């Protein structure tokens, strides 16, 4: 492929998977970017200038989005587990299928609890997704829901599952989470 692109590679600055930046940016961050990096909507490469935004403003904007995610999760999660604002949120939003290993984190339950205790940092694991009947995902959703029920009143790690996964739910998790969990089996996903 290098021969086919000879002379063109110098002009390629990045390759992405087609994410529409504006669609997947939370309202708080949109306001910051509009203030500090006005051309970002038309030229996402301008987001490389994000370092010009004061850290306190970036942190404050993200924490507001995280609080919005907490409220959303508390209103919509399947088991009605109540999450607290200000906790670390790891999110997994995807189709629920064997190769995506949606429940891999749950297999490390003791380690997650030890980590949370050691650092006195509560952790919320927020899952969302849908499964196809032939994907084996229904059993994984049941595991997530059972762990959610088990975690509802004990420990520093809580689990919730948000049903009816769609773009609204996906954006809420993408913009409010602190860590997006991606654990597919190689080479099943890019």
PDB file of C-alpha atoms in Angstrom:
ATOM      1  CA  UNK A   1       0.000   0.000   0.000  1.00  0.00           C
ATOM      2  CA  UNK A   2       2.941   2.345   0.517  1.00  0.00           C
ATOM      3  CA  UNK A   3       3.649   2.308  -3.230  1.00  0.00           C
ATOM      4  CA  UNK A   4       0.035   3.150  -4.019  1.00  0.00           C
ATOM      5  CA  UNK A   5       0.148   6.144  -1.697  1.00  0.00           C
ATOM      6  CA  UNK A   6       3.587   7.328  -2.752  1.00  0.00           C
ATOM      7  CA  UNK A   7       3.760  11.097  -2.587  1.00  0.00           C
ATOM      8  CA  UNK A   8       0.433  11.376  -0.781  1.00  0.00           C
ATOM      9  CA  UNK A   9       1.401  10.256   2.707  1.00  0.00           C
ATOM     10  CA  UNK A  10       2.909  13.611   3.675  1.00  0.00           C
ATOM     11  CA  UNK A  11      -0.501  15.242   3.386  1.00  0.00           C
ATOM     12  CA  UNK A  12      -2.248  12.659   5.601  1.00  0.00           C
ATOM     13  CA  UNK A  13      -2.352  14.060   9.119  1.00  0.00           C
ATOM     14  CA  UNK A  14      -4.678  11.528  10.753  1.00  0.00           C
ATOM     15  CA  UNK A  15      -7.038   8.676  10.055  1.00  0.00           C
ATOM     16  CA  UNK A  16     -10.149   8.153  12.132  1.00  0.00           C
ATOM     17  CA  UNK A  17     -13.113   5.825  12.151  1.00  0.00           C
ATOM     18  CA  UNK A  18     -15.549   8.476  11.004  1.00  0.00           C
ATOM     19  CA  UNK A  19     -16.668   9.840  14.366  1.00  0.00           C
ATOM     20  CA  UNK A  20     -18.523  13.123  13.951  1.00  0.00           C
ATOM     21  CA  UNK A  21     -16.804  15.178  16.638  1.00  0.00           C
ATOM     22  CA  UNK A  22     -19.600  17.662  17.269  1.00  0.00           C
ATOM     23  CA  UNK A  23     -22.240  14.933  17.648  1.00  0.00           C
ATOM     24  CA  UNK A  24     -20.246  13.175  20.381  1.00  0.00           C
ATOM     25  CA  UNK A  25     -19.107  16.241  22.339  1.00  0.00           C
ATOM     26  CA  UNK A  26     -21.025  17.147  25.510  1.00  0.00           C
ATOM     27  CA  UNK A  27     -22.709  20.524  25.891  1.00  0.00           C
ATOM     28  CA  UNK A  28     -20.293  21.744  28.574  1.00  0.00           C
ATOM     29  CA  UNK A  29     -17.283  20.999  26.388  1.00  0.00           C
ATOM     30  CA  UNK A  30     -18.971  22.495  23.315  1.00  0.00           C
ATOM     31  CA  UNK A  31     -19.307  25.786  25.211  1.00  0.00           C
ATOM     32  CA  UNK A  32     -15.609  25.704  26.200  1.00  0.00           C
ATOM     33  CA  UNK A  33     -14.421  24.837  22.717  1.00  0.00           C
ATOM     34  CA  UNK A  34     -16.619  27.539  21.202  1.00  0.00           C
ATOM     35  CA  UNK A  35     -15.036  30.068  23.566  1.00  0.00           C
ATOM     36  CA  UNK A  36     -11.374  29.028  23.291  1.00  0.00           C
ATOM     37  CA  UNK A  37     -11.139  27.232  19.934  1.00  0.00           C
ATOM     38  CA  UNK A  38     -13.902  28.739  17.761  1.00  0.00           C
ATOM     39  CA  UNK A  39     -12.994  27.018  14.482  1.00  0.00           C
ATOM     40  CA  UNK A  40     -13.145  23.509  16.010  1.00  0.00           C
ATOM     41  CA  UNK A  41     -16.611  22.713  14.629  1.00  0.00           C
ATOM     42  CA  UNK A  42     -15.411  23.043  11.038  1.00  0.00           C
ATOM     43  CA  UNK A  43     -11.881  21.764  11.637  1.00  0.00           C
ATOM     44  CA  UNK A  44     -11.592  19.171  14.426  1.00  0.00           C
ATOM     45  CA  UNK A  45      -7.787  19.232  14.105  1.00  0.00           C
ATOM     46  CA  UNK A  46      -7.990  22.560  15.967  1.00  0.00           C
ATOM     47  CA  UNK A  47      -8.839  20.535  19.090  1.00  0.00           C
ATOM     48  CA  UNK A  48      -5.083  19.977  19.356  1.00  0.00           C
ATOM     49  CA  UNK A  49      -5.152  23.459  20.946  1.00  0.00           C
ATOM     50  CA  UNK A  50      -7.112  22.150  23.940  1.00  0.00           C
ATOM     51  CA  UNK A  51      -4.063  22.858  26.114  1.00  0.00           C
ATOM     52  CA  UNK A  52      -4.915  26.549  25.863  1.00  0.00           C
ATOM     53  CA  UNK A  53      -8.053  26.008  27.949  1.00  0.00           C
ATOM     54  CA  UNK A  54      -7.389  26.403  31.695  1.00  0.00           C
ATOM     55  CA  UNK A  55      -7.327  23.013  33.461  1.00  0.00           C
ATOM     56  CA  UNK A  56      -9.864  24.185  36.041  1.00  0.00           C
ATOM     57  CA  UNK A  57     -12.370  24.983  33.304  1.00  0.00           C
ATOM     58  CA  UNK A  58     -11.869  21.634  31.552  1.00  0.00           C
ATOM     59  CA  UNK A  59     -12.198  19.761  34.835  1.00  0.00           C
ATOM     60  CA  UNK A  60     -15.273  21.750  35.838  1.00  0.00           C
ATOM     61  CA  UNK A  61     -16.967  21.161  32.493  1.00  0.00           C
ATOM     62  CA  UNK A  62     -16.294  17.431  32.606  1.00  0.00           C
ATOM     63  CA  UNK A  63     -17.490  17.136  36.192  1.00  0.00           C
ATOM     64  CA  UNK A  64     -20.772  18.812  35.208  1.00  0.00           C
ATOM     65  CA  UNK A  65     -21.144  16.252  32.410  1.00  0.00           C
ATOM     66  CA  UNK A  66     -20.302  13.478  34.877  1.00  0.00           C
ATOM     67  CA  UNK A  67     -22.976  14.775  37.259  1.00  0.00           C
ATOM     68  CA  UNK A  68     -25.457  14.768  34.365  1.00  0.00           C
ATOM     69  CA  UNK A  69     -24.516  11.135  33.694  1.00  0.00           C
ATOM     70  CA  UNK A  70     -25.079  10.310  37.378  1.00  0.00           C
ATOM     71  CA  UNK A  71     -28.560  11.853  37.293  1.00  0.00           C
ATOM     72  CA  UNK A  72     -29.361  10.080  34.014  1.00  0.00           C
ATOM     73  CA  UNK A  73     -28.118   6.712  35.326  1.00  0.00           C
ATOM     74  CA  UNK A  74     -30.106   7.108  38.544  1.00  0.00           C
ATOM     75  CA  UNK A  75     -33.278   7.812  36.554  1.00  0.00           C
ATOM     76  CA  UNK A  76     -32.862   5.033  34.004  1.00  0.00           C
ATOM     77  CA  UNK A  77     -30.800   2.121  35.336  1.00  0.00           C
ATOM     78  CA  UNK A  78     -32.488  -1.253  35.359  1.00  0.00           C
ATOM     79  CA  UNK A  79     -32.002  -2.086  39.066  1.00  0.00           C
ATOM     80  CA  UNK A  80     -32.513   1.426  40.495  1.00  0.00           C
ATOM     81  CA  UNK A  81     -29.095   1.406  42.164  1.00  0.00           C
ATOM     82  CA  UNK A  82     -28.316   4.958  43.251  1.00  0.00           C
ATOM     83  CA  UNK A  83     -24.972   6.380  42.175  1.00  0.00           C
ATOM     84  CA  UNK A  84     -23.332   9.354  43.861  1.00  0.00           C
ATOM     85  CA  UNK A  85     -21.953  12.428  42.162  1.00  0.00           C
ATOM     86  CA  UNK A  86     -18.198  12.852  42.284  1.00  0.00           C
ATOM     87  CA  UNK A  87     -17.340   9.161  41.905  1.00  0.00           C
ATOM     88  CA  UNK A  88     -15.050   7.709  39.256  1.00  0.00           C
ATOM     89  CA  UNK A  89     -17.141   6.404  36.362  1.00  0.00           C
ATOM     90  CA  UNK A  90     -15.967   3.637  34.046  1.00  0.00           C
ATOM     91  CA  UNK A  91     -18.410   3.180  31.175  1.00  0.00           C
ATOM     92  CA  UNK A  92     -19.006   0.398  28.663  1.00  0.00           C
ATOM     93  CA  UNK A  93     -21.471   1.205  25.906  1.00  0.00           C
ATOM     94  CA  UNK A  94     -21.599  -1.200  23.000  1.00  0.00           C
ATOM     95  CA  UNK A  95     -23.393  -4.126  21.473  1.00  0.00           C
ATOM     96  CA  UNK A  96     -23.340  -6.939  24.019  1.00  0.00           C
ATOM     97  CA  UNK A  97     -21.642  -9.913  22.404  1.00  0.00           C
ATOM     98  CA  UNK A  98     -19.019 -12.507  23.277  1.00  0.00           C
ATOM     99  CA  UNK A  99     -16.156 -10.971  21.311  1.00  0.00           C
ATOM    100  CA  UNK A 100     -16.616  -7.542  22.961  1.00  0.00           C
ATOM    101  CA  UNK A 101     -16.203  -9.180  26.400  1.00  0.00           C
ATOM    102  CA  UNK A 102     -18.587  -6.737  28.042  1.00  0.00           C
ATOM    103  CA  UNK A 103     -18.333  -8.418  31.441  1.00  0.00           C
ATOM    104  CA  UNK A 104     -14.545  -8.826  31.581  1.00  0.00           C
ATOM    105  CA  UNK A 105     -14.249  -6.141  34.271  1.00  0.00           C
ATOM    106  CA  UNK A 106     -16.759  -7.981  36.444  1.00  0.00           C
ATOM    107  CA  UNK A 107     -14.431 -11.000  36.481  1.00  0.00           C
ATOM    108  CA  UNK A 108     -11.950  -8.754  38.341  1.00  0.00           C
ATOM    109  CA  UNK A 109     -14.410  -7.851  41.103  1.00  0.00           C
ATOM    110  CA  UNK A 110     -12.041  -8.407  44.039  1.00  0.00           C
ATOM    111  CA  UNK A 111      -9.301  -6.371  42.368  1.00  0.00           C
ATOM    112  CA  UNK A 112     -11.711  -3.501  41.665  1.00  0.00           C
ATOM    113  CA  UNK A 113     -12.866  -3.458  45.277  1.00  0.00           C
ATOM    114  CA  UNK A 114      -9.279  -3.554  46.577  1.00  0.00           C
ATOM    115  CA  UNK A 115      -8.356  -0.676  44.283  1.00  0.00           C
ATOM    116  CA  UNK A 116     -11.347   1.358  45.460  1.00  0.00           C
ATOM    117  CA  UNK A 117     -10.542   0.661  49.131  1.00  0.00           C
ATOM    118  CA  UNK A 118      -6.827   1.376  48.762  1.00  0.00           C
ATOM    119  CA  UNK A 119      -7.410   4.758  47.171  1.00  0.00           C
ATOM    120  CA  UNK A 120     -10.733   5.460  48.957  1.00  0.00           C
ATOM    121  CA  UNK A 121     -12.115   6.139  45.512  1.00  0.00           C
ATOM    122  CA  UNK A 122     -15.645   4.860  44.870  1.00  0.00           C
ATOM    123  CA  UNK A 123     -16.029   3.395  41.385  1.00  0.00           C
ATOM    124  CA  UNK A 124     -19.211   3.267  39.335  1.00  0.00           C
ATOM    125  CA  UNK A 125     -19.326   0.801  36.440  1.00  0.00           C
ATOM    126  CA  UNK A 126     -22.002   1.911  34.020  1.00  0.00           C
ATOM    127  CA  UNK A 127     -23.000  -0.498  31.267  1.00  0.00           C
ATOM    128  CA  UNK A 128     -25.344   0.033  28.328  1.00  0.00           C
ATOM    129  CA  UNK A 129     -25.933  -2.030  25.245  1.00  0.00           C
ATOM    130  CA  UNK A 130     -28.181  -4.315  23.285  1.00  0.00           C
ATOM    131  CA  UNK A 131     -27.714  -7.890  22.184  1.00  0.00           C
ATOM    132  CA  UNK A 132     -28.783  -9.874  19.192  1.00  0.00           C
ATOM    133  CA  UNK A 133     -30.438 -13.237  20.000  1.00  0.00           C
ATOM    134  CA  UNK A 134     -27.561 -15.107  18.283  1.00  0.00           C
ATOM    135  CA  UNK A 135     -24.761 -13.128  19.974  1.00  0.00           C
ATOM    136  CA  UNK A 136     -24.864 -14.633  23.463  1.00  0.00           C
ATOM    137  CA  UNK A 137     -25.298 -11.186  24.939  1.00  0.00           C
ATOM    138  CA  UNK A 138     -28.460 -11.900  26.883  1.00  0.00           C
ATOM    139  CA  UNK A 139     -26.505 -13.954  29.430  1.00  0.00           C
ATOM    140  CA  UNK A 140     -23.958 -11.158  29.848  1.00  0.00           C
ATOM    141  CA  UNK A 141     -26.711  -8.618  30.462  1.00  0.00           C
ATOM    142  CA  UNK A 142     -28.078 -10.952  33.157  1.00  0.00           C
ATOM    143  CA  UNK A 143     -24.588 -11.090  34.756  1.00  0.00           C
ATOM    144  CA  UNK A 144     -24.364  -7.291  34.778  1.00  0.00           C
ATOM    145  CA  UNK A 145     -27.826  -6.962  36.315  1.00  0.00           C
ATOM    146  CA  UNK A 146     -27.053  -9.581  38.976  1.00  0.00           C
ATOM    147  CA  UNK A 147     -23.782  -7.838  39.882  1.00  0.00           C
ATOM    148  CA  UNK A 148     -25.719  -4.563  40.030  1.00  0.00           C
ATOM    149  CA  UNK A 149     -28.134  -6.053  42.549  1.00  0.00           C
ATOM    150  CA  UNK A 150     -25.247  -7.519  44.561  1.00  0.00           C
ATOM    151  CA  UNK A 151     -23.365  -4.203  44.612  1.00  0.00           C
ATOM    152  CA  UNK A 152     -26.283  -1.930  45.397  1.00  0.00           C
ATOM    153  CA  UNK A 153     -25.661  -1.491  49.109  1.00  0.00           C
ATOM    154  CA  UNK A 154     -22.163  -2.748  49.843  1.00  0.00           C
ATOM    155  CA  UNK A 155     -18.643  -1.743  48.983  1.00  0.00           C
ATOM    156  CA  UNK A 156     -17.141   1.116  47.069  1.00  0.00           C
ATOM    157  CA  UNK A 157     -17.869  -0.358  43.616  1.00  0.00           C
ATOM    158  CA  UNK A 158     -21.374  -0.069  42.176  1.00  0.00           C
ATOM    159  CA  UNK A 159     -22.687  -1.439  38.884  1.00  0.00           C
ATOM    160  CA  UNK A 160     -25.647  -0.288  36.820  1.00  0.00           C
ATOM    161  CA  UNK A 161     -27.108  -1.311  33.488  1.00  0.00           C
ATOM    162  CA  UNK A 162     -28.944   1.272  31.398  1.00  0.00           C
ATOM    163  CA  UNK A 163     -31.467  -0.314  29.015  1.00  0.00           C
ATOM    164  CA  UNK A 164     -32.679   0.917  25.637  1.00  0.00           C
ATOM    165  CA  UNK A 165     -29.217   1.733  24.358  1.00  0.00           C
ATOM    166  CA  UNK A 166     -29.254   4.316  21.576  1.00  0.00           C
ATOM    167  CA  UNK A 167     -27.277   7.392  20.508  1.00  0.00           C
ATOM    168  CA  UNK A 168     -28.650   9.487  23.381  1.00  0.00           C
ATOM    169  CA  UNK A 169     -27.513   6.918  25.949  1.00  0.00           C
ATOM    170  CA  UNK A 170     -24.199   6.438  24.129  1.00  0.00           C
ATOM    171  CA  UNK A 171     -23.481  10.171  24.117  1.00  0.00           C
ATOM    172  CA  UNK A 172     -24.372  10.491  27.797  1.00  0.00           C
ATOM    173  CA  UNK A 173     -21.863   7.756  28.681  1.00  0.00           C
ATOM    174  CA  UNK A 174     -19.212   9.000  26.263  1.00  0.00           C
ATOM    175  CA  UNK A 175     -19.317  12.552  27.599  1.00  0.00           C
ATOM    176  CA  UNK A 176     -19.819  11.877  31.308  1.00  0.00           C
ATOM    177  CA  UNK A 177     -17.563   8.902  31.944  1.00  0.00           C
ATOM    178  CA  UNK A 178     -13.996   9.178  33.164  1.00  0.00           C
ATOM    179  CA  UNK A 179     -12.877   5.960  31.475  1.00  0.00           C
ATOM    180  CA  UNK A 180     -14.355   4.245  28.441  1.00  0.00           C
ATOM    181  CA  UNK A 181     -13.815   0.492  28.692  1.00  0.00           C
ATOM    182  CA  UNK A 182     -12.984  -1.328  25.460  1.00  0.00           C
ATOM    183  CA  UNK A 183     -12.040  -5.000  25.823  1.00  0.00           C
ATOM    184  CA  UNK A 184     -12.681  -6.790  22.511  1.00  0.00           C
ATOM    185  CA  UNK A 185     -11.014 -10.023  21.513  1.00  0.00           C
ATOM    186  CA  UNK A 186      -8.320  -9.432  18.943  1.00  0.00           C
ATOM    187  CA  UNK A 187      -8.605  -9.244  15.939  1.00  0.00           C
ATOM    188  CA  UNK A 188     -12.403  -9.051  16.034  1.00  0.00           C
ATOM    189  CA  UNK A 189     -12.546  -5.262  16.230  1.00  0.00           C
ATOM    190  CA  UNK A 190     -10.413  -2.357  15.099  1.00  0.00           C
TER     191      UNK A 190
END
